[in-house]
Structures are given as C-alpha cells and as structure tokens.
Amino acid sequence: MKRLLYLLIIILFAQAVQAKDTVCTEYLNDLYTKEYKKEVKVISKKEHIDKYEQKIGDKFISSVAYGVGYIKIKGQKKIKITYLCLMEDCTKPFWGYVIPR
C-alpha cells in the first residue's frame, strides 16, 4: 500500500520535461535539413545564452548560445548532442554547429 501511495505522489508532483524550440535550434534545423537533404529536428533540453559582444573579423557577435539535447534525422535513431550558435543579435544566429556526444 505504501508503494502505491508513493507512486501516486510521484505522478502527481512530477514535472514533465518539455523540449522547446529556440532561435538557435530553428536555425540548426534549417541548416542540417539542407545539408542532409532529409528532415532534421534539433531538440533542446537545456540552453544557455552568454553575452559576448566582441568583433571577430568583420562580424560582430552579440552573444553565444549553447546547449544540450538531441538530433533526430528522419529514418535514424535520435543522437544526443551538444550544440553551439553565434548570434549577431539575440534573435539572429549566423553560425551553428552540432557535436555528437
């Protein structure tokens, strides 16, 4: 009976983890869909954005977005990843990369 009560408490108070689309993951979806010529979905589990505000070459980088999640390529298993995006402003990435873990 105790196990049933504990299970009920866990189910009631457990928070569902929601994967969300961000500007960075949308950019990576488009980038890798074009590269693989298949539907690619990058799902973020946790993402951070750090202010950088420096110029590299002739590009100004306002911030760096990075996170962990997974990538799903149509017809394949999902793969755990770490990803990185350089942002011109907080809403427009211009470079991104996915690193399999």
PDB file of C-alpha atoms in Angstrom:
ATOM      1  CA  MET A   1       0.000   0.000   0.000  1.00  0.00           C
ATOM      2  CA  LYS A   2       2.886   2.345   0.762  1.00  0.00           C
ATOM      3  CA  ARG A   3       4.336   1.776  -2.708  1.00  0.00           C
ATOM      4  CA  LEU A   4       1.033   2.695  -4.312  1.00  0.00           C
ATOM      5  CA  LEU A   5       0.840   5.884  -2.241  1.00  0.00           C
ATOM      6  CA  TYR A   6       4.443   6.838  -3.128  1.00  0.00           C
ATOM      7  CA  LEU A   7       3.798   6.156  -6.789  1.00  0.00           C
ATOM      8  CA  LEU A   8       0.687   8.332  -6.714  1.00  0.00           C
ATOM      9  CA  ILE A   9       2.598  11.190  -5.045  1.00  0.00           C
ATOM     10  CA  ILE A  10       5.408  10.973  -7.608  1.00  0.00           C
ATOM     11  CA  ILE A  11       2.962  11.001 -10.515  1.00  0.00           C
ATOM     12  CA  LEU A  12       1.034  13.978  -9.135  1.00  0.00           C
ATOM     13  CA  PHE A  13       4.056  16.127  -8.375  1.00  0.00           C
ATOM     14  CA  ALA A  14       6.388  15.138 -11.183  1.00  0.00           C
ATOM     15  CA  GLN A  15       7.048  17.895 -13.660  1.00  0.00           C
ATOM     16  CA  ALA A  16       7.015  16.999 -17.303  1.00  0.00           C
ATOM     17  CA  VAL A  17      10.188  17.888 -19.168  1.00  0.00           C
ATOM     18  CA  GLN A  18       9.302  19.862 -22.239  1.00  0.00           C
ATOM     19  CA  ALA A  19      11.625  20.189 -25.156  1.00  0.00           C
ATOM     20  CA  LYS A  20      11.407  23.597 -26.730  1.00  0.00           C
ATOM     21  CA  ASP A  21      12.339  25.201 -29.987  1.00  0.00           C
ATOM     22  CA  THR A  22      14.597  28.210 -29.752  1.00  0.00           C
ATOM     23  CA  VAL A  23      16.014  30.552 -32.363  1.00  0.00           C
ATOM     24  CA  CYS A  24      19.231  28.535 -32.314  1.00  0.00           C
ATOM     25  CA  THR A  25      17.539  25.155 -32.766  1.00  0.00           C
ATOM     26  CA  GLU A  26      15.344  26.517 -35.577  1.00  0.00           C
ATOM     27  CA  TYR A  27      18.491  27.774 -37.334  1.00  0.00           C
ATOM     28  CA  LEU A  28      20.188  24.378 -36.873  1.00  0.00           C
ATOM     29  CA  ASN A  29      17.064  22.575 -38.151  1.00  0.00           C
ATOM     30  CA  ASP A  30      17.205  24.567 -41.387  1.00  0.00           C
ATOM     31  CA  LEU A  31      20.986  24.252 -41.720  1.00  0.00           C
ATOM     32  CA  TYR A  32      21.144  20.466 -41.255  1.00  0.00           C
ATOM     33  CA  THR A  33      17.959  19.789 -43.257  1.00  0.00           C
ATOM     34  CA  LYS A  34      19.643  21.455 -46.241  1.00  0.00           C
ATOM     35  CA  GLU A  35      22.903  19.573 -45.637  1.00  0.00           C
ATOM     36  CA  TYR A  36      21.393  16.087 -45.232  1.00  0.00           C
ATOM     37  CA  LYS A  37      18.545  16.666 -47.719  1.00  0.00           C
ATOM     38  CA  LYS A  38      16.251  14.973 -45.164  1.00  0.00           C
ATOM     39  CA  GLU A  39      14.076  16.286 -42.385  1.00  0.00           C
ATOM     40  CA  VAL A  40      16.253  17.030 -39.345  1.00  0.00           C
ATOM     41  CA  LYS A  41      14.909  18.086 -35.949  1.00  0.00           C
ATOM     42  CA  VAL A  42      17.175  19.507 -33.217  1.00  0.00           C
ATOM     43  CA  ILE A  43      15.507  19.377 -29.789  1.00  0.00           C
ATOM     44  CA  SER A  44      16.908  21.412 -26.910  1.00  0.00           C
ATOM     45  CA  LYS A  45      16.831  20.022 -23.373  1.00  0.00           C
ATOM     46  CA  LYS A  46      18.806  22.855 -21.781  1.00  0.00           C
ATOM     47  CA  GLU A  47      20.098  26.037 -23.405  1.00  0.00           C
ATOM     48  CA  HIS A  48      22.186  28.949 -22.183  1.00  0.00           C
ATOM     49  CA  ILE A  49      22.923  32.308 -23.774  1.00  0.00           C
ATOM     50  CA  ASP A  50      26.035  34.246 -22.761  1.00  0.00           C
ATOM     51  CA  LYS A  51      26.752  37.837 -23.750  1.00  0.00           C
ATOM     52  CA  TYR A  52      29.946  38.107 -25.762  1.00  0.00           C
ATOM     53  CA  GLU A  53      29.773  41.497 -27.546  1.00  0.00           C
ATOM     54  CA  GLN A  54      33.020  41.357 -29.499  1.00  0.00           C
ATOM     55  CA  LYS A  55      34.037  41.567 -33.098  1.00  0.00           C
ATOM     56  CA  ILE A  56      35.684  38.615 -34.809  1.00  0.00           C
ATOM     57  CA  GLY A  57      36.972  39.597 -38.224  1.00  0.00           C
ATOM     58  CA  ASP A  58      34.249  41.740 -39.739  1.00  0.00           C
ATOM     59  CA  LYS A  59      31.374  40.066 -37.796  1.00  0.00           C
ATOM     60  CA  PHE A  60      30.028  41.448 -34.531  1.00  0.00           C
ATOM     61  CA  ILE A  61      28.958  38.695 -32.127  1.00  0.00           C
ATOM     62  CA  SER A  62      26.482  39.852 -29.505  1.00  0.00           C
ATOM     63  CA  SER A  63      26.064  36.515 -27.749  1.00  0.00           C
ATOM     64  CA  VAL A  64      26.816  32.799 -27.800  1.00  0.00           C
ATOM     65  CA  ALA A  65      24.004  30.266 -27.396  1.00  0.00           C
ATOM     66  CA  TYR A  66      24.885  26.716 -26.407  1.00  0.00           C
ATOM     67  CA  GLY A  67      23.059  23.748 -25.019  1.00  0.00           C
ATOM     68  CA  VAL A  68      22.411  20.040 -24.891  1.00  0.00           C
ATOM     69  CA  GLY A  69      19.652  17.973 -26.419  1.00  0.00           C
ATOM     70  CA  TYR A  70      19.273  15.541 -29.243  1.00  0.00           C
ATOM     71  CA  ILE A  71      19.026  15.479 -33.013  1.00  0.00           C
ATOM     72  CA  LYS A  72      16.556  13.340 -34.927  1.00  0.00           C
ATOM     73  CA  ILE A  73      17.265  12.628 -38.589  1.00  0.00           C
ATOM     74  CA  LYS A  74      14.400  11.067 -40.498  1.00  0.00           C
ATOM     75  CA  GLY A  75      14.878   7.293 -40.711  1.00  0.00           C
ATOM     76  CA  GLN A  76      17.569   7.159 -37.978  1.00  0.00           C
ATOM     77  CA  LYS A  77      17.773   6.907 -34.200  1.00  0.00           C
ATOM     78  CA  LYS A  78      17.999  10.117 -32.217  1.00  0.00           C
ATOM     79  CA  ILE A  79      21.507  11.130 -31.141  1.00  0.00           C
ATOM     80  CA  LYS A  80      22.468  13.064 -28.005  1.00  0.00           C
ATOM     81  CA  ILE A  81      24.237  16.313 -28.911  1.00  0.00           C
ATOM     82  CA  THR A  82      25.808  19.497 -27.679  1.00  0.00           C
ATOM     83  CA  TYR A  83      25.226  22.491 -29.933  1.00  0.00           C
ATOM     84  CA  LEU A  84      26.612  26.000 -30.326  1.00  0.00           C
ATOM     85  CA  CYS A  85      25.387  29.108 -32.163  1.00  0.00           C
ATOM     86  CA  LEU A  86      26.968  32.525 -32.642  1.00  0.00           C
ATOM     87  CA  MET A  87      24.417  35.335 -32.680  1.00  0.00           C
ATOM     88  CA  GLU A  88      24.590  38.715 -34.462  1.00  0.00           C
ATOM     89  CA  ASP A  89      21.869  39.955 -32.165  1.00  0.00           C
ATOM     90  CA  CYS A  90      19.786  37.977 -29.692  1.00  0.00           C
ATOM     91  CA  THR A  91      17.349  36.905 -32.408  1.00  0.00           C
ATOM     92  CA  LYS A  92      19.557  36.123 -35.418  1.00  0.00           C
ATOM     93  CA  PRO A  93      22.182  33.341 -35.437  1.00  0.00           C
ATOM     94  CA  PHE A  94      24.688  33.316 -38.288  1.00  0.00           C
ATOM     95  CA  TRP A  95      26.745  30.220 -37.442  1.00  0.00           C
ATOM     96  CA  GLY A  96      25.925  26.960 -35.692  1.00  0.00           C
ATOM     97  CA  TYR A  97      27.480  23.578 -35.040  1.00  0.00           C
ATOM     98  CA  VAL A  98      26.295  20.274 -33.578  1.00  0.00           C
ATOM     99  CA  ILE A  99      28.661  17.980 -31.661  1.00  0.00           C
ATOM    100  CA  PRO A 100      27.516  14.366 -31.057  1.00  0.00           C
ATOM    101  CA  ARG A 101      28.108  13.116 -27.504  1.00  0.00           C
TER     102      ARG A 101
END
